[in-house]
CSV table of C-alpha atoms in Angstrom, one decimal:
chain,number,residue,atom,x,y,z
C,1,UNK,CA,0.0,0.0,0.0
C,2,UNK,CA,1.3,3.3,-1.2
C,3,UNK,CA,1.4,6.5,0.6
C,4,UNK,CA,-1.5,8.2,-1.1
C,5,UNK,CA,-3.6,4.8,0.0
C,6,UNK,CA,-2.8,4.6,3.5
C,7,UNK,CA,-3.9,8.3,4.1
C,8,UNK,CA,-7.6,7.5,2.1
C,9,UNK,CA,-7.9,4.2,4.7
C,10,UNK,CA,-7.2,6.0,7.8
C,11,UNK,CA,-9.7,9.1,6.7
C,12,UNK,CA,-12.2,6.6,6.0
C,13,UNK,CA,-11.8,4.8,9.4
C,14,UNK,CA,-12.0,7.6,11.0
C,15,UNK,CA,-14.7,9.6,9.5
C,16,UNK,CA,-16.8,6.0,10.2
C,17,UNK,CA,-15.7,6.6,13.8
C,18,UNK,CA,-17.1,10.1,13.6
C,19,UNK,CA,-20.3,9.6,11.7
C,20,UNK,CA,-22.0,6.8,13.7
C,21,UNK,CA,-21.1,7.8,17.8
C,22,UNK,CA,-24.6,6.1,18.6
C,23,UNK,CA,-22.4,2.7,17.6
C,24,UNK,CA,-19.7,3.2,19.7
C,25,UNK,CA,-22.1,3.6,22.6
C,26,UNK,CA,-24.1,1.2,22.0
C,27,UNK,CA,-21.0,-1.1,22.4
C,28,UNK,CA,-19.7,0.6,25.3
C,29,UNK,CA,-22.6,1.2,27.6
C,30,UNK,CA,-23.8,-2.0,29.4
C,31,UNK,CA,-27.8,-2.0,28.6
C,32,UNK,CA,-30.3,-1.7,31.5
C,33,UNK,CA,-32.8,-4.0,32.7
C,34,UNK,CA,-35.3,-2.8,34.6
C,35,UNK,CA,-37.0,-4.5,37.6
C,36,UNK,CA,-40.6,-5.8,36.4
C,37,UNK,CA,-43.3,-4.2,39.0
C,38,UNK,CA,-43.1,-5.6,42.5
C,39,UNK,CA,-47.2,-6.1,42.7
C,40,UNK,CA,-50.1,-5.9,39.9
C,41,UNK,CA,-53.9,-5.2,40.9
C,42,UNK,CA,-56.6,-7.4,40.8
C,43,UNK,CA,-60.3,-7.3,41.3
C,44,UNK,CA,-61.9,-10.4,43.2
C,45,UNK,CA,-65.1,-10.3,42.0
C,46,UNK,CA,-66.2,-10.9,45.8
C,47,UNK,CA,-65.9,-7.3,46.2
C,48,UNK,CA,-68.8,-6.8,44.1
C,49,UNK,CA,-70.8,-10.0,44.4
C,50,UNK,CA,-73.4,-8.7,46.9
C,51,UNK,CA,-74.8,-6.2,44.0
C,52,UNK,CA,-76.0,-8.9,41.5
C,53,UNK,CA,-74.6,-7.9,38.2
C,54,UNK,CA,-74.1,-11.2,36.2
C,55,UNK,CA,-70.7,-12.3,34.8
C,56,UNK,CA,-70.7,-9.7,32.1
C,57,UNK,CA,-71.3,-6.6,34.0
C,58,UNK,CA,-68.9,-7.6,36.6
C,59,UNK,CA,-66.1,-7.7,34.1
C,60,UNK,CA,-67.6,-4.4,32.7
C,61,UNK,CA,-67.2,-3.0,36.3
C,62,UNK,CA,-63.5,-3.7,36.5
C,63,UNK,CA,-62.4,-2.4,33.2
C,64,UNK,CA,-64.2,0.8,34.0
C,65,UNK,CA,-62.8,0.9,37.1
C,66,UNK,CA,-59.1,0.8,36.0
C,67,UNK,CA,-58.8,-3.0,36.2
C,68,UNK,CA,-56.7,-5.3,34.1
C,69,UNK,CA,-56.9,-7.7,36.4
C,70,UNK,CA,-59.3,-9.9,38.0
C,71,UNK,CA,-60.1,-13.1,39.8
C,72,UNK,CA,-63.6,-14.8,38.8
C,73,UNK,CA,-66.0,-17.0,40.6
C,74,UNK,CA,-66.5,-20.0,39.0
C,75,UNK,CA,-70.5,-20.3,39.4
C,76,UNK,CA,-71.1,-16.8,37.5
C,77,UNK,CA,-68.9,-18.3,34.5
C,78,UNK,CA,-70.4,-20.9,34.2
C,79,UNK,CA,-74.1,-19.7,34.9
C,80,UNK,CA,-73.1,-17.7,31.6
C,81,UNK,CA,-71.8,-20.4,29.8
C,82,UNK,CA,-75.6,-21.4,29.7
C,83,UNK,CA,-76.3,-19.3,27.1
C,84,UNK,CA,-72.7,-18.7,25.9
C,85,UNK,CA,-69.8,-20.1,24.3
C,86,UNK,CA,-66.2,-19.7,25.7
C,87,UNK,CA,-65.1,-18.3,22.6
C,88,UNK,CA,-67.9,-15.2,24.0
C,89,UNK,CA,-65.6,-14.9,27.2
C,90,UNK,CA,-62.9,-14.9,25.2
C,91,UNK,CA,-64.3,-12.2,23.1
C,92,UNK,CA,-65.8,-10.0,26.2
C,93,UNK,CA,-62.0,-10.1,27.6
C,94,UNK,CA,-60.3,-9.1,25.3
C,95,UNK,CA,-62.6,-6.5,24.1
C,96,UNK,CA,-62.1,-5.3,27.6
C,97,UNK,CA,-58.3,-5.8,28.3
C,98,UNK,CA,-59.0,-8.1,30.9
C,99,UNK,CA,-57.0,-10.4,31.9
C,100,UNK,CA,-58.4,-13.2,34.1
C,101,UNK,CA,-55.3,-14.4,36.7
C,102,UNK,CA,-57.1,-16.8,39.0
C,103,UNK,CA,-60.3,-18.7,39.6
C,104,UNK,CA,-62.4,-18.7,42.7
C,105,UNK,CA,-64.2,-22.3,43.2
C,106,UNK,CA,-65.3,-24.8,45.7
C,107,UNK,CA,-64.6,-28.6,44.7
C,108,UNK,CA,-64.3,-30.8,47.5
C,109,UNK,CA,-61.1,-32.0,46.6
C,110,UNK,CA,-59.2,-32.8,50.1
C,111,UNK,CA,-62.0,-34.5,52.2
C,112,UNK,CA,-62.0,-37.9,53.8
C,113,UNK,CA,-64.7,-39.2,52.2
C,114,UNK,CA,-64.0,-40.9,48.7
C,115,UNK,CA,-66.9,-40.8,47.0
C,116,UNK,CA,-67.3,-37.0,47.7
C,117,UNK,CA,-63.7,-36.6,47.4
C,118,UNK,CA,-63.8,-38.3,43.6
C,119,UNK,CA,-66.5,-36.4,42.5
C,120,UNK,CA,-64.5,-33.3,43.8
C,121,UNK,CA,-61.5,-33.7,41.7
C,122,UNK,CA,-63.5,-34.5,38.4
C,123,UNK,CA,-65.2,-31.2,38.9
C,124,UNK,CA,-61.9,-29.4,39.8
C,125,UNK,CA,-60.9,-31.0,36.3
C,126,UNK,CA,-63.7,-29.7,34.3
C,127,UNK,CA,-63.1,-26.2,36.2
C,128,UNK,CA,-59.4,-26.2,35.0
C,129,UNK,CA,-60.5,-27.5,31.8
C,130,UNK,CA,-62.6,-24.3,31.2
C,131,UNK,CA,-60.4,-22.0,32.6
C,132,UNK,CA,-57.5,-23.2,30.3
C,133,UNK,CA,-59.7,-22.2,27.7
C,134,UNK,CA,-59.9,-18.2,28.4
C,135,UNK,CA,-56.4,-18.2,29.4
C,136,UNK,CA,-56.8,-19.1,33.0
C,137,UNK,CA,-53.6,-20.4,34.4
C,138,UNK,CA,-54.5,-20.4,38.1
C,139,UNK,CA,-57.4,-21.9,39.9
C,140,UNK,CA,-58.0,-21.5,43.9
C,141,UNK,CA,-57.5,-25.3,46.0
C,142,UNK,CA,-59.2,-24.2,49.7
C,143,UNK,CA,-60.3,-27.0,52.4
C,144,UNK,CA,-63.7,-27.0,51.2
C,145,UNK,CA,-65.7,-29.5,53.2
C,146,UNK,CA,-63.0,-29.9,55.7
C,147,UNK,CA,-63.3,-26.7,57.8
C,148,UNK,CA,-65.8,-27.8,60.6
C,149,UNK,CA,-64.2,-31.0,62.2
C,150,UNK,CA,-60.6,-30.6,62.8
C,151,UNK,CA,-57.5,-33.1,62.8
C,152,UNK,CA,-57.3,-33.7,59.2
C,153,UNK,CA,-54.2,-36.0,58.3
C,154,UNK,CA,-51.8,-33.0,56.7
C,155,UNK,CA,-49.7,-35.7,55.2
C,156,UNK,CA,-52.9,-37.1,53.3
C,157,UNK,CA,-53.8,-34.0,52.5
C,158,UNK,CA,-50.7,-33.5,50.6
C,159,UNK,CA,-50.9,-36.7,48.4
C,160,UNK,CA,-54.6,-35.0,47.7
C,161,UNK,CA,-53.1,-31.8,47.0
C,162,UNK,CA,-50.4,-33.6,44.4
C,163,UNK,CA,-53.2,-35.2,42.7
C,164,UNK,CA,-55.0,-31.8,41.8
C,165,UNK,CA,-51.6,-30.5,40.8
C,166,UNK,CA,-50.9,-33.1,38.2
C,167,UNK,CA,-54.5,-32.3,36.8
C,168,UNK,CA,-52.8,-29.1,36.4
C,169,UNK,CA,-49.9,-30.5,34.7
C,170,UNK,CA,-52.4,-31.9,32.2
C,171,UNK,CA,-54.5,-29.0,31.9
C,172,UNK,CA,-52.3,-25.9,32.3
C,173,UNK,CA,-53.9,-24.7,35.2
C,174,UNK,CA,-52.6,-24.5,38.9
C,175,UNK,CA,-54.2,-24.9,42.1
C,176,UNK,CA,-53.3,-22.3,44.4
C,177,UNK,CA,-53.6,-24.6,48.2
C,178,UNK,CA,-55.7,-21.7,50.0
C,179,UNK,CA,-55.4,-20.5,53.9
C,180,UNK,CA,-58.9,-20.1,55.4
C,181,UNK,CA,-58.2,-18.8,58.4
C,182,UNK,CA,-61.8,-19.9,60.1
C,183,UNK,CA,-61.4,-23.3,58.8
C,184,UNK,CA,-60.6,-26.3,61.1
C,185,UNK,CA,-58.1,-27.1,59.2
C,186,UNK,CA,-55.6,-25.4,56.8
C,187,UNK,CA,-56.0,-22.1,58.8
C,188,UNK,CA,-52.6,-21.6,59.8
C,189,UNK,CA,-49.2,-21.0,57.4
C,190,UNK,CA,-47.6,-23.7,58.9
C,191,UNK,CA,-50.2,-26.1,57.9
C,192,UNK,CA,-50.6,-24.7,53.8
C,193,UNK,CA,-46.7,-24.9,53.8
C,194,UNK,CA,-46.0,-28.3,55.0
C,195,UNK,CA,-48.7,-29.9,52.4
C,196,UNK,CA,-47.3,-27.9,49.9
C,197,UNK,CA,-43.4,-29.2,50.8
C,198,UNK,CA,-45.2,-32.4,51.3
C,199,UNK,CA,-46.9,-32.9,48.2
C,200,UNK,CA,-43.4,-32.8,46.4
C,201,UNK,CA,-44.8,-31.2,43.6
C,202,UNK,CA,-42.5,-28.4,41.9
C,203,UNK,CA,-45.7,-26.6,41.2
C,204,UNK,CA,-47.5,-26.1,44.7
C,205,UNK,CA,-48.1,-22.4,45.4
C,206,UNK,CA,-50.2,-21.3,48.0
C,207,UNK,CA,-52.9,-18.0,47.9
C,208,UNK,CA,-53.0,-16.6,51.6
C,209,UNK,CA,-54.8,-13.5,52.1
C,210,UNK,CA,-54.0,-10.3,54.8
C,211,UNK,CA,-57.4,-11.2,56.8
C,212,UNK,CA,-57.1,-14.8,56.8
C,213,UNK,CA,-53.2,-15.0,58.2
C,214,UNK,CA,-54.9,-12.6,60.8
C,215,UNK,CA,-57.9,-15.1,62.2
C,216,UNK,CA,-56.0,-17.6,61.5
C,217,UNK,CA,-53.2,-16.4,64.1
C,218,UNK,CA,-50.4,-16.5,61.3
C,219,UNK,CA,-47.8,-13.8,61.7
C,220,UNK,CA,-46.6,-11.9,58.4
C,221,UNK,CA,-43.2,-12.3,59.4
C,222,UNK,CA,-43.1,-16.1,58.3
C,223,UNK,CA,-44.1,-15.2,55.2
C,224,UNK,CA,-40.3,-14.8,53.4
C,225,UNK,CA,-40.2,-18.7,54.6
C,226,UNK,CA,-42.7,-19.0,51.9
C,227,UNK,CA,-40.2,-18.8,49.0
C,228,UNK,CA,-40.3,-16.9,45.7
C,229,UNK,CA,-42.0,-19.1,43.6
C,230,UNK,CA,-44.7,-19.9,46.3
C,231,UNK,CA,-46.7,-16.6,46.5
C,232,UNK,CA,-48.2,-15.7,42.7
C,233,UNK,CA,-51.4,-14.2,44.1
C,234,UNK,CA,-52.2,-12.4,47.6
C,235,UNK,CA,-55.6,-11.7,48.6
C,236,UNK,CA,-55.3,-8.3,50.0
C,237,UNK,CA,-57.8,-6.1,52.5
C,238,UNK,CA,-57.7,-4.9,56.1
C,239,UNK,CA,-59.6,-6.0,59.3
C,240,UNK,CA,-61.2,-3.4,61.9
C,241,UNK,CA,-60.0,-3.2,65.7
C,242,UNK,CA,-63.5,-4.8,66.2
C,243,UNK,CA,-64.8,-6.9,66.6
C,244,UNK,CA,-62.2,-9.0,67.7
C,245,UNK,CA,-59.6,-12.1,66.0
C,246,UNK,CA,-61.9,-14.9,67.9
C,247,UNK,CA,-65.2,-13.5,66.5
C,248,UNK,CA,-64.6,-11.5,63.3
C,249,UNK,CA,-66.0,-13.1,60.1
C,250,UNK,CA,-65.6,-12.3,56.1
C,251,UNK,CA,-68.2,-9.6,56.4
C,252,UNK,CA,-65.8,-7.7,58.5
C,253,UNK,CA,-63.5,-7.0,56.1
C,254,UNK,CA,-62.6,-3.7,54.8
C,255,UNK,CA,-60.7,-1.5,52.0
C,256,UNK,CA,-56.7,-2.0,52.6
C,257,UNK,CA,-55.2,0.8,55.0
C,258,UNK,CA,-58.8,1.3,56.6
C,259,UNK,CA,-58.1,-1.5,59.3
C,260,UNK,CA,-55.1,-1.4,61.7
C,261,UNK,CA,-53.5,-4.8,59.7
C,262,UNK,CA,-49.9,-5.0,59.1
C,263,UNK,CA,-51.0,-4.2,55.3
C,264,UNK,CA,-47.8,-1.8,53.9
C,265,UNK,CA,-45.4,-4.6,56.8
C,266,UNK,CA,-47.0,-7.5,54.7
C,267,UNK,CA,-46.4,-6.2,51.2
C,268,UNK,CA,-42.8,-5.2,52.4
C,269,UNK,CA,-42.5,-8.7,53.2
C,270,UNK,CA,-43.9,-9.7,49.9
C,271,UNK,CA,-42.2,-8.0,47.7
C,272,UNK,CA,-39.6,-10.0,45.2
C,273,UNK,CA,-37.0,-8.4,42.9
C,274,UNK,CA,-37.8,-9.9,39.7
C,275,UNK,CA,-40.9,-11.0,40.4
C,276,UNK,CA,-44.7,-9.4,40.2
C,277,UNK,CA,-47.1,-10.6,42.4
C,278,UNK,CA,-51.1,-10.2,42.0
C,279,UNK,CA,-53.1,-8.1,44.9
C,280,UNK,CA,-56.1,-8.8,44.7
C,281,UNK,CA,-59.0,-7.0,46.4
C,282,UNK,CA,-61.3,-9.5,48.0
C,283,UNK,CA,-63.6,-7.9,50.4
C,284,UNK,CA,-67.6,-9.4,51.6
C,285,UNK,CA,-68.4,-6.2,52.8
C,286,UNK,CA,-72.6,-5.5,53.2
C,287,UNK,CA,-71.9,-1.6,53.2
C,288,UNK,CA,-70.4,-1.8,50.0
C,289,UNK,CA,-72.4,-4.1,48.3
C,290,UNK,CA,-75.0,-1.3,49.2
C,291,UNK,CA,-73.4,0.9,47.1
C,292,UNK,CA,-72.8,1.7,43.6
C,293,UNK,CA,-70.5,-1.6,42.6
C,294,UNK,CA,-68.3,0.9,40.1
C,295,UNK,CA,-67.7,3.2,43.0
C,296,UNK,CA,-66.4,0.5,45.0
C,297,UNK,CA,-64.4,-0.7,42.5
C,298,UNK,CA,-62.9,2.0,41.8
C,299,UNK,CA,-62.4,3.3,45.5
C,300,UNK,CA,-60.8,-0.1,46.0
C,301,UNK,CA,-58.3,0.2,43.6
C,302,UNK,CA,-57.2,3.8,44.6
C,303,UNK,CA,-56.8,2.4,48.4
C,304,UNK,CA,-54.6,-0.4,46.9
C,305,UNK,CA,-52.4,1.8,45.1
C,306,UNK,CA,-52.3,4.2,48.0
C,307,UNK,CA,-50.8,1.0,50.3
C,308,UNK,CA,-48.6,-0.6,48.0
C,309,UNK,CA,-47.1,3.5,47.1
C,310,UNK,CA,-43.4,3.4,47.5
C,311,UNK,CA,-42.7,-0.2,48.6
């Protein structure tokens, strides 16, 4: 190469250098990735129940409200199903933006009694089935029909609790082992973690719930025991000073940061870096299924916003 050569190449090398700066920085400056959102917001249609509206104008209610979220009851789905397909629901949601994240039912799933218990699962299963179908990955798994006599064998209760799990290895949908915390049984942390450990299923997550930890006499500080992938949805409200922990019921409940619970200690505790998890509003208040159901709604989600605000 000649001297007239080597002067073109460098003035081309260099005026590349100069012309495209945005390429030398995009190879010098490490790219950042953000956090995803510590906690998402969710409207359990509990909140709303007492006012009546039918499957459709409960889903209307939440989008409205602000809502991208919501958990359904499995009896208003399928009362609608009646005289609708799933491809409707699958229509309605997305016309919406709703997404649905998790599936309140009542299958008898982990009681004694086998016959009761069979017919349990296979309705469980036909549950999942449908929820698979509108994009439902989550369903909830609570002691239903064991809550009145106590002493239920936790370690069969486990090998129950694996059974409905491999349904939802089959059907894409997971049952979430629920804390009722005026059950008999299943009403303490302890208990919901040591079926889920013991079921030896890598899929066992468990829905627990600000009021229920509280009757149940579970302290919030357990709850980083729970692990990160154990927690996908939380069930969040408040509970009043009265009446008290022995006597209060579901109808006591009340818009988060209106009680005197732990609420902004809980979601501290919940909170995982990398990781969203669902609030969802589930409240069985009479004084707000009084009112108008969208101004609930939306009061609801401005109280969750307003507890969850800087954590």
């Amino acid at each position: 190469m000649n001297r007239r050569q080597t002067l073109a190449a460098l003035a081309a090398t260099t005026g590349g250098a100069v012309m495209s700066p945005s390429t030398l920085l995009a190879h010098s400056a490490p790219e950042v990735v953000k956090d995803p959102p510590p906690f998402t917001f969710a409207l359990n249609m509990s909140t709303i129940r007492g006012q009546n509206l039918g499957f459709v104008k409960e889903l209307e209610v939440a989008s409205k409200a602000g809502f991208r979220s919501v958990e359904i009851w499995m009896n208003s789905f399928q009362e609608y199903l009646k005289t609708h397909t799933v491809a409707d629901v699958r229509k309605l949601l997305g016309d919406l933006g709703i997404k649905v994240e998790n599936a309140i039912g009542f299958a008898q799933w982990i009681v004694d009694d086998e016959t009761t218990r069979t017919k349990g699962v296979e309705q469980l299963k036909q549950e999942m089935e449908l929820l698979a179908q509108i994009g439902c990955k989550r369903t909830a798994a609570p002691p239903m029909g064991a809550t009145q006599q106590p002493g239920l064998d936790l370690r069969k209760a486990a090998e129950r609790y694996r059974t409905i799990l491999e349904l939802g290895d089959k059907t894409g949908v997971v049952p979430q082992l629920e804390l009722w915390g005026g059950s008999k049984n299943l009403n303490k942390l302890s208990e919901v973690m040591f079926i889920a450990v013991e079921s030896g299923h890598p899929s066992a997550r468990v829905l627990l719930d600000i009021y229920h930890l509280y009757k149940g006499g579970s302290s919030p500080a357990s709850l980083p025991l729970v692990g990160k992938p154990g927690i996908e949805v939380f069930h969040l409200n408040d509970y009043p000073a009265n009446p008290p922990r022995e006597t209060i019921v579901d109808a006591d409940r009340v818009y988060p940061g209106d009680g005197i619970g732990p609420v902004r200690d809980t979601l501290k505790q919940l909170k995982t870096p990398g990781k969203t998890i669902v609030l969802s509003l589930e409240l069985f208040n009479k004084t707000y299924y009084a009112q108008d159901a969208l101004l609930v709604a939306k009061t609801g989600l401005e109280k969750m916003k307003k507890v969850a605000e800087g954590i």
